[in-house]
mmCIF file of C-alpha atoms in Angstrom:
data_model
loop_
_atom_site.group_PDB
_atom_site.id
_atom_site.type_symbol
_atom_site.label_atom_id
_atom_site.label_comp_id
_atom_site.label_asym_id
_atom_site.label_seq_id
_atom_site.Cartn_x
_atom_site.Cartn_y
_atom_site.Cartn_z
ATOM 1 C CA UNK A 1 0.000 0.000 0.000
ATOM 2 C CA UNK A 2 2.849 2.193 0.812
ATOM 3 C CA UNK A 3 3.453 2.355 -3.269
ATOM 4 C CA UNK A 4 0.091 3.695 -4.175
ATOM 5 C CA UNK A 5 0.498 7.153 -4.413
ATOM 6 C CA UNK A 6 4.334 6.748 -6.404
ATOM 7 C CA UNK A 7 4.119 7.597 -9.836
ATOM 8 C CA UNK A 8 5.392 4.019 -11.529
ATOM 9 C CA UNK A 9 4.394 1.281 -8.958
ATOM 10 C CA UNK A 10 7.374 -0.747 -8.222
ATOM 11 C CA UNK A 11 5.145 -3.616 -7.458
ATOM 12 C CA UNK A 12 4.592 -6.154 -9.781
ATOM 13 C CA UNK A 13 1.174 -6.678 -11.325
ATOM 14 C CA UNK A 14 -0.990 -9.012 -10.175
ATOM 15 C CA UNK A 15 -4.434 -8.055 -11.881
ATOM 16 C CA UNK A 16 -7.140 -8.868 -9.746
ATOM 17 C CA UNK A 17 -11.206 -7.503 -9.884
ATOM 18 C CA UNK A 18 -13.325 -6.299 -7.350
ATOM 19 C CA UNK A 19 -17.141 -5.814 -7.554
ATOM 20 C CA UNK A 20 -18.906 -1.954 -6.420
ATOM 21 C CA UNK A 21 -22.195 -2.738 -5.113
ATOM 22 C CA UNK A 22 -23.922 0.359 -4.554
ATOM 23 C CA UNK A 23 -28.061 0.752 -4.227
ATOM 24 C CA UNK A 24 -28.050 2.395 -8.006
ATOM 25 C CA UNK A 25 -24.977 0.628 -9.447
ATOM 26 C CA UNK A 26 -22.904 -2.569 -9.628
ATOM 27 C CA UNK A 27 -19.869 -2.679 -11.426
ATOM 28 C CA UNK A 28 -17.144 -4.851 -11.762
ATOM 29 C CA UNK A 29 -13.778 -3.122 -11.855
ATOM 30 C CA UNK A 30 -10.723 -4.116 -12.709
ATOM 31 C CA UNK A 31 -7.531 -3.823 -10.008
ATOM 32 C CA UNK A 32 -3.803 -4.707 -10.209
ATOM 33 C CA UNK A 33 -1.161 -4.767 -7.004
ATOM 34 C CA UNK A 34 0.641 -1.039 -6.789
ATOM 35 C CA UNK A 35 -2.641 0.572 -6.681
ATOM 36 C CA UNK A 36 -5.250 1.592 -3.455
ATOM 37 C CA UNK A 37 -6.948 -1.268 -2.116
ATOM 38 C CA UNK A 38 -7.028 -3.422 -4.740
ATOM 39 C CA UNK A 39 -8.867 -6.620 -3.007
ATOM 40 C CA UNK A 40 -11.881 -4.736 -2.475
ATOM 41 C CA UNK A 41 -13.439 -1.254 -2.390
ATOM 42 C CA UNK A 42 -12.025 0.561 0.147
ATOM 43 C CA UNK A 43 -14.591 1.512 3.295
ATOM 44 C CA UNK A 44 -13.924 4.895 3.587
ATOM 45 C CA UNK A 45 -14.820 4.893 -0.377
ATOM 46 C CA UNK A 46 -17.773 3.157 0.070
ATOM 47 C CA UNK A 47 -19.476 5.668 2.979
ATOM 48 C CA UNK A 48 -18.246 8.290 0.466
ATOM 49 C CA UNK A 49 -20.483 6.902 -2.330
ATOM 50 C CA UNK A 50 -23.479 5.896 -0.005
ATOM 51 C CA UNK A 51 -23.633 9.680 1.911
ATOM 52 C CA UNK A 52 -23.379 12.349 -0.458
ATOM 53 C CA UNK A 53 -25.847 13.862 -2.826
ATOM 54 C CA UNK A 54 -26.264 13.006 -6.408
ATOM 55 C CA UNK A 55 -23.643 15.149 -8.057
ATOM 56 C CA UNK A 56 -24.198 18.332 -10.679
ATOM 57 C CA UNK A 57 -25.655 16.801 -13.849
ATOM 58 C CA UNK A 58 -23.448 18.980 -15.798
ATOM 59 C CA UNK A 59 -20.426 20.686 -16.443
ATOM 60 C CA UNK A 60 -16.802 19.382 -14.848
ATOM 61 C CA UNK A 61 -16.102 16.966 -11.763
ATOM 62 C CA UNK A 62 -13.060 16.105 -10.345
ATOM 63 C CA UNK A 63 -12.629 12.660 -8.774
ATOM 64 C CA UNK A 64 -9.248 13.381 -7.195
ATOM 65 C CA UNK A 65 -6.813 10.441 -6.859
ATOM 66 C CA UNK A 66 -9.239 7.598 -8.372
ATOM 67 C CA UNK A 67 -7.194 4.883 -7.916
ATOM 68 C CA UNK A 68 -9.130 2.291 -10.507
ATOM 69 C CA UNK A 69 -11.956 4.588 -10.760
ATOM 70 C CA UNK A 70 -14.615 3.657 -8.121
ATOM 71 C CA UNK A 71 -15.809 7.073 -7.553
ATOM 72 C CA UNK A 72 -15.574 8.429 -11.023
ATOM 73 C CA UNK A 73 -17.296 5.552 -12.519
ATOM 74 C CA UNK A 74 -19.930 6.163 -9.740
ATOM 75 C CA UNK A 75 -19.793 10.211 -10.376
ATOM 76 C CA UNK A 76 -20.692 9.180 -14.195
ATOM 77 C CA UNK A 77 -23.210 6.844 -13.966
ATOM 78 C CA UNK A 78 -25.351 9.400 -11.421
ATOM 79 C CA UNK A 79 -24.424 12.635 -13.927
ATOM 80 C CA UNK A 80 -24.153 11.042 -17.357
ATOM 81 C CA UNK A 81 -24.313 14.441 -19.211
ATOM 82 C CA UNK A 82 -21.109 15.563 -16.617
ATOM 83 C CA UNK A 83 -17.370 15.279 -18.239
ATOM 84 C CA UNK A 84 -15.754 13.326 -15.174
ATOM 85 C CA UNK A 85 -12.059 13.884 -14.380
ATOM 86 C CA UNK A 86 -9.776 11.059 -12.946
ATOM 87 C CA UNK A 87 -6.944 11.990 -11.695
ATOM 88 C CA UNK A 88 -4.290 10.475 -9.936
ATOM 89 C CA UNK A 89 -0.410 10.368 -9.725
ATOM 90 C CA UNK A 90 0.106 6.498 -10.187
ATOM 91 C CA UNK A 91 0.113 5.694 -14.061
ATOM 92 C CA UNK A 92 -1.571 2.003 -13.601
ATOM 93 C CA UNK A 93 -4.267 3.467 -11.745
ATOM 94 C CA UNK A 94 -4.828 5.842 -14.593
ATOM 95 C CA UNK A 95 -4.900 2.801 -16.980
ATOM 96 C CA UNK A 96 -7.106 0.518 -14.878
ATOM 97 C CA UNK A 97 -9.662 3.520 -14.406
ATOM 98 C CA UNK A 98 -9.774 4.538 -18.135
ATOM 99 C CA UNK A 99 -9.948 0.386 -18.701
ATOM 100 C CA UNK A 100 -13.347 0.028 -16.526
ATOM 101 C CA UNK A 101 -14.728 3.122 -17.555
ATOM 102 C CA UNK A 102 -14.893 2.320 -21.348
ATOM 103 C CA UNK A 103 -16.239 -1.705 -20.350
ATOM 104 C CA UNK A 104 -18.548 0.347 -18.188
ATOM 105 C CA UNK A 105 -19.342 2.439 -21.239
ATOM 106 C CA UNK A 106 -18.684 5.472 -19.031
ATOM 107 C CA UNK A 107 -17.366 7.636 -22.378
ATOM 108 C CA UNK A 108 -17.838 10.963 -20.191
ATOM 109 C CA UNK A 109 -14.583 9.745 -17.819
ATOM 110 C CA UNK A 110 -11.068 11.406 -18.478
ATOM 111 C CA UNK A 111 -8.202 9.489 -16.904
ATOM 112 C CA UNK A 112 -5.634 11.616 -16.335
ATOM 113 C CA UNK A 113 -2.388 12.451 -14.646
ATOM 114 C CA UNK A 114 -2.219 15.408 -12.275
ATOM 115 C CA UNK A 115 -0.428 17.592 -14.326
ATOM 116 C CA UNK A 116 -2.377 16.970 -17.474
ATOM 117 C CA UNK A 117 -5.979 18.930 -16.397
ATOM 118 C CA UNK A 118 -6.272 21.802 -18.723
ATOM 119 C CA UNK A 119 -5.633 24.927 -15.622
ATOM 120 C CA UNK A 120 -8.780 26.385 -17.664
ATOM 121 C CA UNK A 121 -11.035 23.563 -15.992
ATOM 122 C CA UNK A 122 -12.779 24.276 -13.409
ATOM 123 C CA UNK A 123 -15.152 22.266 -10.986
ATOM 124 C CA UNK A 124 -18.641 21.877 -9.952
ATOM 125 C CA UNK A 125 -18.052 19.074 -7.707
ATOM 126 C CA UNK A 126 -15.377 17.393 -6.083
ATOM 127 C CA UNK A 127 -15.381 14.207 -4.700
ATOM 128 C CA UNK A 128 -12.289 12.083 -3.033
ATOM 129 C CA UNK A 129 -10.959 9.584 -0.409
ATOM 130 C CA UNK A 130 -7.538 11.822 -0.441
ATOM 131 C CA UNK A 131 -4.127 10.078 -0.281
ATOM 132 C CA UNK A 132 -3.737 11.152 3.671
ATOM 133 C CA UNK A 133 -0.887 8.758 4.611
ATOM 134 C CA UNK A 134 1.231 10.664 1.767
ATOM 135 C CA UNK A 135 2.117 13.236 4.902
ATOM 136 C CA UNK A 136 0.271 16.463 6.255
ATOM 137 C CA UNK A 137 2.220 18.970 3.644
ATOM 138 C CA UNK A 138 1.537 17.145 0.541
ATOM 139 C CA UNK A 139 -1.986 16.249 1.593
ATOM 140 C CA UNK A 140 -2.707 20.370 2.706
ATOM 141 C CA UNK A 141 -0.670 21.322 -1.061
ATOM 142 C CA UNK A 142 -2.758 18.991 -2.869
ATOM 143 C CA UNK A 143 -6.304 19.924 -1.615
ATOM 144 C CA UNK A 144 -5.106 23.619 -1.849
ATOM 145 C CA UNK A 145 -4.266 22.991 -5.618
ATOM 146 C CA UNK A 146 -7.626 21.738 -6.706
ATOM 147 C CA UNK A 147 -9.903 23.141 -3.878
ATOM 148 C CA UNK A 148 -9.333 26.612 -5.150
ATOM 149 C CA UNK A 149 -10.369 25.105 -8.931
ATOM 150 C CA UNK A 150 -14.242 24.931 -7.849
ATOM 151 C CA UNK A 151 -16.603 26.938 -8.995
ATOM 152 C CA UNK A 152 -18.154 29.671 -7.201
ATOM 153 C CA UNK A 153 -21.199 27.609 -6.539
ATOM 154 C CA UNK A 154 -18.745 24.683 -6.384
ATOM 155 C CA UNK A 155 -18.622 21.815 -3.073
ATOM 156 C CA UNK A 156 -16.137 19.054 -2.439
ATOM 157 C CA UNK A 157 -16.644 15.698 -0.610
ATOM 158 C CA UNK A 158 -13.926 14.382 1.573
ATOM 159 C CA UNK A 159 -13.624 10.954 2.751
ATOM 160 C CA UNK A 160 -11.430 10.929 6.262
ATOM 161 C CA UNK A 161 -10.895 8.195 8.659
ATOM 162 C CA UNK A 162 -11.702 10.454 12.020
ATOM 163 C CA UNK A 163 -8.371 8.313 13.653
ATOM 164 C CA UNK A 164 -6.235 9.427 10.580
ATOM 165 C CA UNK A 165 -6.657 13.491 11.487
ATOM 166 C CA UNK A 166 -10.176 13.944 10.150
ATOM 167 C CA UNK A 167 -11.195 16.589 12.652
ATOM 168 C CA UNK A 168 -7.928 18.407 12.336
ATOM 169 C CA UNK A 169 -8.054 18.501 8.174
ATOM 170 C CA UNK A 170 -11.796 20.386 8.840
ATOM 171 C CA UNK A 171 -10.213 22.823 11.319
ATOM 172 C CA UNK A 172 -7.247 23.366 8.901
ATOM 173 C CA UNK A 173 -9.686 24.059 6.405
ATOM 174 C CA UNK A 174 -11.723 26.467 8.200
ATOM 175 C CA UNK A 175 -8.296 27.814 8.647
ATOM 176 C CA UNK A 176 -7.766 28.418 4.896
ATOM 177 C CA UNK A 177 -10.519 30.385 4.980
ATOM 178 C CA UNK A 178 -12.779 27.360 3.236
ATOM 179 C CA UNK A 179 -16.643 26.524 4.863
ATOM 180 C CA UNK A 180 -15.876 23.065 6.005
ATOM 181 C CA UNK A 181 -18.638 20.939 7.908
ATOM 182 C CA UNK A 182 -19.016 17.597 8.790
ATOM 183 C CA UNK A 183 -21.719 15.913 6.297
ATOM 184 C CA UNK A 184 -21.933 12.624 7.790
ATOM 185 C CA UNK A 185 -20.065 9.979 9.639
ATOM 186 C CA UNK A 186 -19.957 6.488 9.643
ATOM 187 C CA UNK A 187 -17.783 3.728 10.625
ATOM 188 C CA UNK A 188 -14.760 5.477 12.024
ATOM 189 C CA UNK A 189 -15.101 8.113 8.915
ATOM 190 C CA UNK A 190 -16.250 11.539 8.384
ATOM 191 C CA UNK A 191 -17.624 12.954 5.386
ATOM 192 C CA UNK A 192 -16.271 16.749 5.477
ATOM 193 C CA UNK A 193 -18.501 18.918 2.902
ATOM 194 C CA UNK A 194 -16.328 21.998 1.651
ATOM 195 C CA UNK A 195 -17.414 24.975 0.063
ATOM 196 C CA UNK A 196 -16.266 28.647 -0.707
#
């Protein structure tokens, strides 16, 4: 797990498949070793994708570090007009995601490296399960870099394990001068809302 968030997993693959069972979706999605939780959907993804509201039906959202794609694919199967953005660091998580989004026929999903998003792009809706255990700087740069890309009337979902500094990332926020609340919590996880 330690490898997920490196840009060329070391690791060497061992392709595997997991199955998202959600109330309004099931999908089977392709997973490989090097990559998050590849031997099943990750918990904290899960609450994500059973608390928050449907997403914007239109316009751009951001599924930051996506990993094989569970919440994109979900993001474009609930807003099938919306042009979906996958992005992510690791390059086999950016292959596995744009892999189960075309067998998914999800043709609205753009699986992309960081850098790649056109800096024109901005986003209606955010959603993510953020790479925390990649250290308190990187994690406060990164949501910094694509927080400030919403739109006015833009809001961001945050999946945080509250035992993994979930009620110190919503302080922090409210520190950065962003509207953070707690949306829901369950299991040992918060759902932090953000807005402007």
């Amino acid at each position: 797990m330690a490898h997920y968030f490196s840009e060329q997993p070391k690791t060497a693959s061992r392709p595997g498949s997991v199955d998202l069972v959600l109330p309004d979706l099931h999908l089977r999605l392709e997973t490989d070793s090097g990559v998050f939780s590849p031997e099943r959907v990750d918990v904290g993804t899960r609450v994500l994708l059973e608390s928050v509201p449907p997403p914007p039906q239109e316009g751009d959202l951001l599924d930051l570090g996506c990993g094989y794609g569970p919440i994109a694919l979900t993001m474009a199967s609930r807003a099938p007009e919306a042009t979906v953005w996958a992005v992510d660091v690791n390059r086999r998580s950016l292959e596995l995601t744009a892999r189960n989004a075309q067998a998914a026929r999800l043709y609205k999903v753009r699986s992309v490296h960081v850098d790649e998003v056109p800096d024109d792009v901005k986003f209606r809706a955010i959603w993510s399960n953020p790479a925390i255990r990649i250290g308190k700087q990187a994690l406060h740069e990164m949501l910094t870099r694509w927080l400030t890309r919403l739109t006015p009337d833009g809001v961001a979902y945050l999946v945080v394990q509250k035992h993994l500094g979930s009620d110190s990332l919503q302080r922090w926020l409210g520190e950065q001068g962003w509207h953070a609340s707690r949306e829901a919590s369950r299991a040992a996880y918060r759902i932090l809302k953000v807005t402007r």
